[in-house]
GROMACS .gro file of C-alpha atoms in nm:
model
  342
    1MET     CA    1  -1.993 -11.515  -0.419
    2SER     CA    2  -1.909 -11.236  -0.649
    3THR     CA    3  -1.558 -11.115  -0.771
    4ALA     CA    4  -1.689 -10.786  -0.929
    5VAL     CA    5  -1.533 -10.462  -0.801
    6LEU     CA    6  -1.725 -10.331  -0.510
    7LYS     CA    7  -1.821  -9.963  -0.475
    8ALA     CA    8  -1.745  -9.843  -0.139
    9GLY     CA    9  -1.801  -9.511   0.041
   10LEU     CA   10  -1.678  -9.359   0.347
   11VAL     CA   11  -1.855  -9.132   0.596
   12GLY     CA   12  -1.623  -8.915   0.789
   13LEU     CA   13  -1.267  -8.783   0.726
   14GLY     CA   14  -1.139  -8.723   1.073
   15SER     CA   15  -0.821  -8.888   1.229
   16MET     CA   16  -0.967  -9.246   1.177
   17GLY     CA   17  -1.152  -9.174   0.865
   18ARG     CA   18  -0.831  -9.055   0.674
   19HIS     CA   19  -0.681  -9.409   0.737
   20HIS     CA   20  -0.990  -9.581   0.608
   21ALA     CA   21  -0.970  -9.366   0.294
   22ARG     CA   22  -0.615  -9.456   0.251
   23VAL     CA   23  -0.679  -9.825   0.280
   24LEU     CA   24  -1.000  -9.826   0.061
   25ALA     CA   25  -0.827  -9.629  -0.213
   26GLY     CA   26  -0.567  -9.913  -0.247
   27LEU     CA   27  -0.775 -10.230  -0.155
   28GLU     CA   28  -0.789 -10.477  -0.425
   29GLY     CA   29  -1.144 -10.550  -0.573
   30VAL     CA   30  -1.281 -10.221  -0.424
   31GLU     CA   31  -1.328  -9.874  -0.567
   32LEU     CA   32  -1.368  -9.561  -0.338
   33VAL     CA   33  -1.635  -9.390  -0.508
   34GLY     CA   34  -1.728  -9.105  -0.260
   35VAL     CA   35  -1.648  -8.951   0.096
   36VAL     CA   36  -1.897  -8.775   0.301
   37ASP     CA   37  -1.778  -8.492   0.526
   38PRO     CA   38  -1.974  -8.161   0.570
   39MET     CA   39  -1.635  -7.992   0.644
   40GLY     CA   40  -1.491  -8.095   0.312
   41ASP     CA   41  -1.147  -8.229   0.260
   42LYS     CA   42  -0.919  -7.953   0.380
   43ASN     CA   43  -0.623  -8.186   0.456
   44GLY     CA   44  -0.642  -8.375   0.117
   45TRP     CA   45  -0.727  -8.713   0.273
   46ALA     CA   46  -1.006  -8.818   0.033
   47GLN     CA   47  -0.757  -8.978  -0.198
   48GLY     CA   48  -0.905  -8.809  -0.493
   49ALA     CA   49  -1.258  -8.955  -0.440
   50PRO     CA   50  -1.546  -8.693  -0.459
   51VAL     CA   51  -1.625  -8.528  -0.127
   52LEU     CA   52  -1.990  -8.516  -0.051
   53SER     CA   53  -2.198  -8.328   0.207
   54THR     CA   54  -2.468  -8.592   0.304
   55VAL     CA   55  -2.504  -8.959   0.327
   56GLU     CA   56  -2.802  -8.940   0.076
   57GLU     CA   57  -2.556  -8.819  -0.192
   58LEU     CA   58  -2.333  -9.118  -0.115
   59ILE     CA   59  -2.617  -9.361  -0.135
   60ALA     CA   60  -2.726  -9.218  -0.483
   61LEU     CA   61  -2.386  -9.326  -0.614
   62GLY     CA   62  -2.505  -9.686  -0.591
   63VAL     CA   63  -2.240  -9.790  -0.320
   64ASP     CA   64  -2.229 -10.163  -0.205
   65TYR     CA   65  -2.110 -10.084   0.135
   66ALA     CA   66  -1.986  -9.777   0.338
   67VAL     CA   67  -1.753  -9.723   0.624
   68VAL     CA   68  -1.888  -9.523   0.913
   69ALA     CA   69  -1.611  -9.324   1.079
   70CYS     CA   70  -1.806  -9.025   1.194
   71PRO     CA   71  -1.836  -8.931   1.574
   72THR     CA   72  -1.978  -9.201   1.787
   73ALA     CA   73  -2.304  -8.996   1.859
   74LEU     CA   74  -2.385  -9.013   1.480
   75HIS     CA   75  -2.335  -9.384   1.419
   76GLU     CA   76  -2.694  -9.482   1.472
   77GLU     CA   77  -2.836  -9.206   1.263
   78VAL     CA   78  -2.590  -9.282   0.967
   79GLY     CA   79  -2.619  -9.660   1.004
   80LEU     CA   80  -3.003  -9.656   0.995
   81GLN     CA   81  -2.991  -9.437   0.668
   82LEU     CA   82  -2.748  -9.703   0.510
   83ALA     CA   83  -2.970  -9.999   0.629
   84ASP     CA   84  -3.287  -9.831   0.501
   85ALA     CA   85  -3.117  -9.790   0.154
   86GLY     CA   86  -2.990 -10.151   0.156
   87VAL     CA   87  -2.634 -10.079   0.188
   88CYS     CA   88  -2.388 -10.291   0.389
   89ALA     CA   89  -2.181 -10.105   0.656
   90LEU     CA   90  -1.852 -10.134   0.842
   91ILE     CA   91  -1.924  -9.916   1.161
   92GLU     CA   92  -1.627  -9.806   1.364
   93LYS     CA   93  -1.611  -9.885   1.720
   94PRO     CA   94  -1.810  -9.853   1.950
   95LEU     CA   95  -2.116  -9.958   1.739
   96ALA     CA   96  -2.326  -9.673   1.908
   97ASP     CA   97  -2.313  -9.444   2.208
   98THR     CA   98  -2.609  -9.616   2.368
   99VAL     CA   99  -2.727  -9.968   2.428
  100GLU     CA  100  -3.060  -9.884   2.286
  101GLY     CA  101  -2.898  -9.730   1.958
  102ALA     CA  102  -2.692 -10.051   1.915
  103ARG     CA  103  -2.995 -10.266   1.928
  104ARG     CA  104  -3.168 -10.066   1.681
  105LEU     CA  105  -2.868 -10.089   1.437
  106VAL     CA  106  -2.858 -10.467   1.486
  107GLU     CA  107  -3.225 -10.489   1.409
  108ALA     CA  108  -3.208 -10.268   1.109
  109PHE     CA  109  -2.920 -10.472   0.932
  110GLU     CA  110  -3.023 -10.809   1.045
  111SER     CA  111  -3.388 -10.766   0.945
  112ARG     CA  112  -3.265 -10.683   0.590
  113GLY     CA  113  -3.021 -10.952   0.565
  114LEU     CA  114  -2.741 -10.704   0.512
  115VAL     CA  115  -2.369 -10.762   0.584
  116ALA     CA  116  -2.259 -10.532   0.871
  117GLY     CA  117  -1.964 -10.516   1.111
  118VAL     CA  118  -1.809 -10.318   1.378
  119GLY     CA  119  -1.444 -10.191   1.346
  120HIS     CA  120  -1.287 -10.343   1.653
  121ILE     CA  121  -0.956 -10.331   1.489
  122GLU     CA  122  -0.761 -10.517   1.780
  123ARG     CA  123  -0.910 -10.831   1.644
  124CYS     CA  124  -0.684 -10.787   1.338
  125ASN     CA  125  -0.373 -10.727   1.549
  126PRO     CA  126  -0.116 -10.978   1.477
  127ALA     CA  127  -0.007 -11.048   1.834
  128LEU     CA  128  -0.366 -11.104   1.932
  129ARG     CA  129  -0.470 -11.308   1.644
  130SER     CA  130  -0.177 -11.531   1.726
  131LEU     CA  131  -0.276 -11.538   2.081
  132ARG     CA  132  -0.625 -11.635   2.005
  133SER     CA  133  -0.511 -11.924   1.771
  134ARG     CA  134  -0.295 -12.059   2.052
  135LEU     CA  135  -0.571 -12.052   2.309
  136GLU     CA  136  -0.804 -12.212   2.073
  137ALA     CA  137  -0.552 -12.498   2.025
  138GLY     CA  138  -0.543 -12.548   2.402
  139GLU     CA  139  -0.172 -12.448   2.437
  140LEU     CA  140  -0.220 -12.250   2.754
  141GLY     CA  141  -0.452 -12.515   2.903
  142ASP     CA  142  -0.737 -12.378   3.128
  143VAL     CA  143  -0.736 -11.979   3.144
  144PHE     CA  144  -0.739 -11.820   3.482
  145GLN     CA  145  -0.707 -11.440   3.412
  146VAL     CA  146  -0.700 -11.174   3.148
  147VAL     CA  147  -0.539 -10.842   3.233
  148THR     CA  148  -0.530 -10.532   3.002
  149ARG     CA  149  -0.368 -10.192   3.038
  150ARG     CA  150  -0.453  -9.924   2.775
  151GLN     CA  151  -0.313  -9.585   2.866
  152GLY     CA  152  -0.174  -9.275   2.727
  153PRO     CA  153  -0.204  -8.908   2.671
  154PHE     CA  154  -0.527  -8.728   2.621
  155PRO     CA  155  -0.644  -8.740   2.261
  156HIS     CA  156  -0.799  -8.405   2.179
  157ARG     CA  157  -0.991  -8.554   1.884
  158ILE     CA  158  -1.233  -8.726   2.116
  159ALA     CA  159  -1.512  -8.494   2.241
  160ASP     CA  160  -1.838  -8.695   2.247
  161VAL     CA  161  -1.763  -8.992   2.475
  162GLY     CA  162  -1.535  -9.090   2.774
  163VAL     CA  163  -1.248  -9.323   2.808
  164VAL     CA  164  -1.477  -9.610   2.872
  165LYS     CA  165  -1.660  -9.599   2.529
  166ASP     CA  166  -1.368  -9.478   2.333
  167LEU     CA  167  -1.082  -9.700   2.468
  168ALA     CA  168  -1.218  -9.962   2.711
  169THR     CA  169  -1.445 -10.098   2.438
  170HIS     CA  170  -1.117 -10.229   2.268
  171ASP     CA  171  -1.035 -10.427   2.579
  172ILE     CA  172  -1.383 -10.542   2.637
  173ASP     CA  173  -1.416 -10.683   2.283
  174LEU     CA  174  -1.067 -10.841   2.265
  175THR     CA  175  -1.106 -11.019   2.591
  176GLY     CA  176  -1.435 -11.180   2.492
  177TRP     CA  177  -1.293 -11.247   2.136
  178VAL     CA  178  -0.957 -11.425   2.249
  179THR     CA  179  -1.119 -11.641   2.511
  180GLY     CA  180  -1.453 -11.713   2.334
  181ARG     CA  181  -1.640 -11.610   2.651
  182THR     CA  182  -1.890 -11.354   2.750
  183TYR     CA  183  -1.894 -11.116   3.067
  184THR     CA  184  -2.102 -11.219   3.348
  185SER     CA  185  -2.017 -10.934   3.593
  186ILE     CA  186  -1.825 -10.615   3.620
  187ALA     CA  187  -1.728 -10.368   3.892
  188ALA     CA  188  -1.553 -10.036   3.813
  189HIS     CA  189  -1.434  -9.707   3.932
  190THR     CA  190  -1.395  -9.399   3.738
  191VAL     CA  191  -1.243  -9.052   3.769
  192SER     CA  192  -1.246  -8.738   3.571
  193LYS     CA  193  -0.950  -8.512   3.615
  194SER     CA  194  -0.925  -8.323   3.285
  195GLY     CA  195  -1.236  -8.089   3.348
  196ARG     CA  196  -1.437  -8.267   3.064
  197PRO     CA  197  -1.789  -8.396   3.119
  198HIS     CA  198  -1.672  -8.759   3.069
  199GLU     CA  199  -1.460  -8.999   3.259
  200ASP     CA  200  -1.091  -9.007   3.166
  201MET     CA  201  -0.972  -9.319   3.379
  202VAL     CA  202  -1.127  -9.649   3.458
  203SER     CA  203  -1.029  -9.940   3.667
  204ALA     CA  204  -1.255 -10.247   3.619
  205VAL     CA  205  -1.259 -10.608   3.738
  206GLY     CA  206  -1.501 -10.864   3.609
  207GLN     CA  207  -1.566 -11.222   3.545
  208LEU     CA  208  -1.623 -11.435   3.227
  209SER     CA  209  -1.885 -11.710   3.165
  210ASP     CA  210  -1.630 -11.978   3.255
  211GLY     CA  211  -1.512 -11.818   3.560
  212THR     CA  212  -1.213 -11.630   3.422
  213MET     CA  213  -1.109 -11.322   3.601
  214VAL     CA  214  -1.053 -11.001   3.393
  215ASN     CA  215  -0.896 -10.676   3.499
  216HIS     CA  216  -0.887 -10.359   3.282
  217LEU     CA  217  -0.697 -10.040   3.355
  218VAL     CA  218  -0.771  -9.761   3.094
  219ASN     CA  219  -0.678  -9.397   3.096
  220TRP     CA  220  -0.614  -9.075   2.912
  221LEU     CA  221  -0.394  -8.946   3.195
  222SER     CA  222  -0.056  -9.104   3.139
  223PRO     CA  223   0.248  -8.980   2.961
  224LEU     CA  224   0.333  -9.355   2.897
  225LYS     CA  225   0.164  -9.503   2.612
  226GLU     CA  226   0.082  -9.860   2.682
  227ARG     CA  227  -0.126 -10.127   2.506
  228PHE     CA  228  -0.078 -10.450   2.714
  229THR     CA  229  -0.267 -10.767   2.735
  230SER     CA  230  -0.179 -11.075   2.946
  231VAL     CA  231  -0.355 -11.409   2.954
  232THR     CA  232  -0.252 -11.639   3.246
  233GLY     CA  233  -0.348 -12.005   3.246
  234GLU     CA  234  -0.234 -12.349   3.385
  235ARG     CA  235   0.065 -12.379   3.158
  236GLY     CA  236   0.215 -12.015   3.187
  237CYS     CA  237   0.134 -11.660   3.074
  238TYR     CA  238   0.095 -11.494   2.730
  239ILE     CA  239   0.197 -11.119   2.687
  240ALA     CA  240   0.080 -10.929   2.394
  241ASP     CA  241   0.209 -10.584   2.322
  242THR     CA  242  -0.026 -10.445   2.061
  243LEU     CA  243   0.185 -10.141   1.990
  244THR     CA  244   0.462 -10.340   1.853
  245ALA     CA  245   0.249 -10.654   1.763
  246ASP     CA  246   0.492 -10.877   1.978
  247LEU     CA  247   0.368 -11.173   2.151
  248THR     CA  248   0.567 -11.340   2.426
  249PHE     CA  249   0.513 -11.667   2.622
  250HIS     CA  250   0.632 -11.727   2.983
  251SER     CA  251   0.606 -12.088   3.056
  252ASN     CA  252   0.568 -12.266   3.388
  253ALA     CA  253   0.895 -12.439   3.486
  254ALA     CA  254   0.901 -12.814   3.398
  255VAL     CA  255   1.234 -12.870   3.559
  256THR     CA  256   1.251 -13.013   3.916
  257THR     CA  257   1.424 -12.784   4.162
  258GLU     CA  258   1.672 -12.897   4.436
  259TRP     CA  259   1.631 -12.591   4.634
  260GLU     CA  260   1.433 -12.698   4.933
  261ALA     CA  261   1.280 -12.369   5.013
  262LEU     CA  262   1.134 -12.338   4.657
  263ARG     CA  263   1.019 -12.685   4.659
  264ALA     CA  264   0.796 -12.615   4.940
  265PHE     CA  265   0.603 -12.364   4.751
  266ARG     CA  266   0.316 -12.547   4.566
  267GLY     CA  267   0.254 -12.275   4.306
  268VAL     CA  268   0.433 -12.237   3.976
  269SER     CA  269   0.793 -12.118   3.902
  270GLU     CA  270   0.962 -11.949   3.621
  271GLY     CA  271   1.029 -12.156   3.307
  272ASP     CA  272   1.131 -12.065   2.952
  273MET     CA  273   1.048 -11.738   2.778
  274ILE     CA  274   0.963 -11.733   2.401
  275ARG     CA  275   0.895 -11.444   2.182
  276TYR     CA  276   0.721 -11.554   1.863
  277ALA     CA  277   0.811 -11.446   1.517
  278ILE     CA  278   0.475 -11.372   1.356
  279PRO     CA  279   0.398 -11.187   1.038
  280LYS     CA  280   0.303 -10.831   1.096
  281ARG     CA  281   0.053 -10.691   0.850
  282GLU     CA  282  -0.132 -10.363   0.905
  283PRO     CA  283  -0.440 -10.444   1.116
  284LEU     CA  284  -0.656 -10.183   0.939
  285LEU     CA  285  -0.572 -10.353   0.597
  286VAL     CA  286  -0.667 -10.692   0.745
  287GLU     CA  287  -0.996 -10.550   0.873
  288HIS     CA  288  -1.082 -10.412   0.532
  289GLU     CA  289  -0.983 -10.729   0.356
  290LEU     CA  290  -1.211 -10.944   0.588
  291PHE     CA  291  -1.499 -10.717   0.550
  292ARG     CA  292  -1.468 -10.692   0.175
  293ASP     CA  293  -1.478 -11.076   0.161
  294ALA     CA  294  -1.778 -11.086   0.380
  295VAL     CA  295  -1.963 -10.851   0.139
  296ARG     CA  296  -1.874 -11.081  -0.134
  297GLY     CA  297  -2.029 -11.365   0.037
  298GLU     CA  298  -1.720 -11.535   0.145
  299SER     CA  299  -1.658 -11.673   0.489
  300ALA     CA  300  -1.472 -11.406   0.698
  301ASP     CA  301  -1.413 -11.363   1.064
  302ILE     CA  302  -1.557 -11.012   1.112
  303CYS     CA  303  -1.696 -10.856   1.433
  304THR     CA  304  -2.066 -10.869   1.383
  305LEU     CA  305  -2.309 -10.611   1.505
  306ARG     CA  306  -2.454 -10.848   1.757
  307GLN     CA  307  -2.096 -10.893   1.910
  308GLY     CA  308  -2.052 -10.517   1.885
  309LEU     CA  309  -2.375 -10.484   2.089
  310LEU     CA  310  -2.242 -10.714   2.360
  311THR     CA  311  -1.938 -10.479   2.395
  312VAL     CA  312  -2.168 -10.175   2.424
  313GLU     CA  313  -2.373 -10.343   2.690
  314VAL     CA  314  -2.052 -10.426   2.899
  315ALA     CA  315  -1.942 -10.056   2.857
  316ALA     CA  316  -2.277  -9.943   2.974
  317ALA     CA  317  -2.251 -10.179   3.270
  318VAL     CA  318  -1.898 -10.035   3.352
  319LEU     CA  319  -2.042  -9.686   3.372
  320GLU     CA  320  -2.334  -9.814   3.564
  321SER     CA  321  -2.117  -9.979   3.822
  322ALA     CA  322  -1.900  -9.673   3.869
  323ALA     CA  323  -2.195  -9.440   3.908
  324SER     CA  324  -2.395  -9.672   4.161
  325ARG     CA  325  -2.091  -9.826   4.336
  326THR     CA  326  -2.247 -10.177   4.252
  327THR     CA  327  -2.132 -10.483   4.094
  328VAL     CA  328  -2.328 -10.526   3.778
  329ARG     CA  329  -2.422 -10.869   3.665
  330LEU     CA  330  -2.480 -10.949   3.308
  331ALA     CA  331  -2.686 -11.259   3.237
  332ASP     CA  332  -2.960 -11.309   2.984
  333GLY     CA  333  -2.977 -10.949   2.900
  334GLN     CA  334  -3.057 -10.850   3.250
  335GLN     CA  335  -2.832 -10.643   3.485
  336VAL     CA  336  -2.866 -10.694   3.872
  337GLY     CA  337  -2.660 -10.451   4.100
  338GLN     CA  338  -2.503 -10.558   4.426
  339GLY     CA  339  -2.338 -10.330   4.666
  340LEU     CA  340  -1.949 -10.273   4.643
  341GLU     CA  341  -1.745 -10.227   4.951
  342SER     CA  342  -1.615  -9.883   5.009
   0.00000   0.00000   0.00000
């Protein structure tokens, strides 16, 4: 474990890259030594760091690690360059735009023993971190269902992928992360209403390895911006709003009712509602602190490339299901299609 100041670089100064630059510039124990963007720094987002034209120039500065925040289609190319040079990397989600590309990145970094992670930032959202801790402690009992809704207006910054790879990957990863389970099947429908070549709405239903049901609704077609996650289990339901970082618990009633009509219903009934007071630190800062510590050799809960690969595989299965109208099963790396009802 080393406490020496780490030299960090950044690839990409777009809408996400500028936030990475801001956090890196103020991150304790880290020096932002260079930023790569062929378009330059026309908005002044580089925080005073030198702006370079190529990844090779960044590598030549002797960086310890780099954050890859360029378009998704370039993640594989840039990541392989960094791995070949022995540079650790935090790659924005999704890991790559294809399953094959994601697998090549996993192999490149793992074979060299390099620390690498994927920027699935929802893992650092205070509401979801608290939710995960409570599930791990068994506070909900058996988990029955996970439901997510992620919708809002069309983001003009995205041009190379559709809503599945850009947005749904958040929900795929957070679902597996909070439950500690993997996907075993997925069935989905997509639509494209914006005139672009990629889908802009998806509805998916799936199952996890312990039988938990999952539902995802994701779109770029709603004027309402919503980031909703609910987890229902034997003792109640957690609701996480990741826009406000609030976590609420709706418990099953523990009070006997004297109303005969309700007593005949053998399901659950409404109990107490609790909104938890939780510390609310900026998720991106937490993500960078965890990755910095991992590069230092400390124990840190980062999203590994292999975990990022699983998310890319599920996203590919979502698109395959929508295109073929089949339920896609994911088990031991194999996908087997079964017909959906019309």
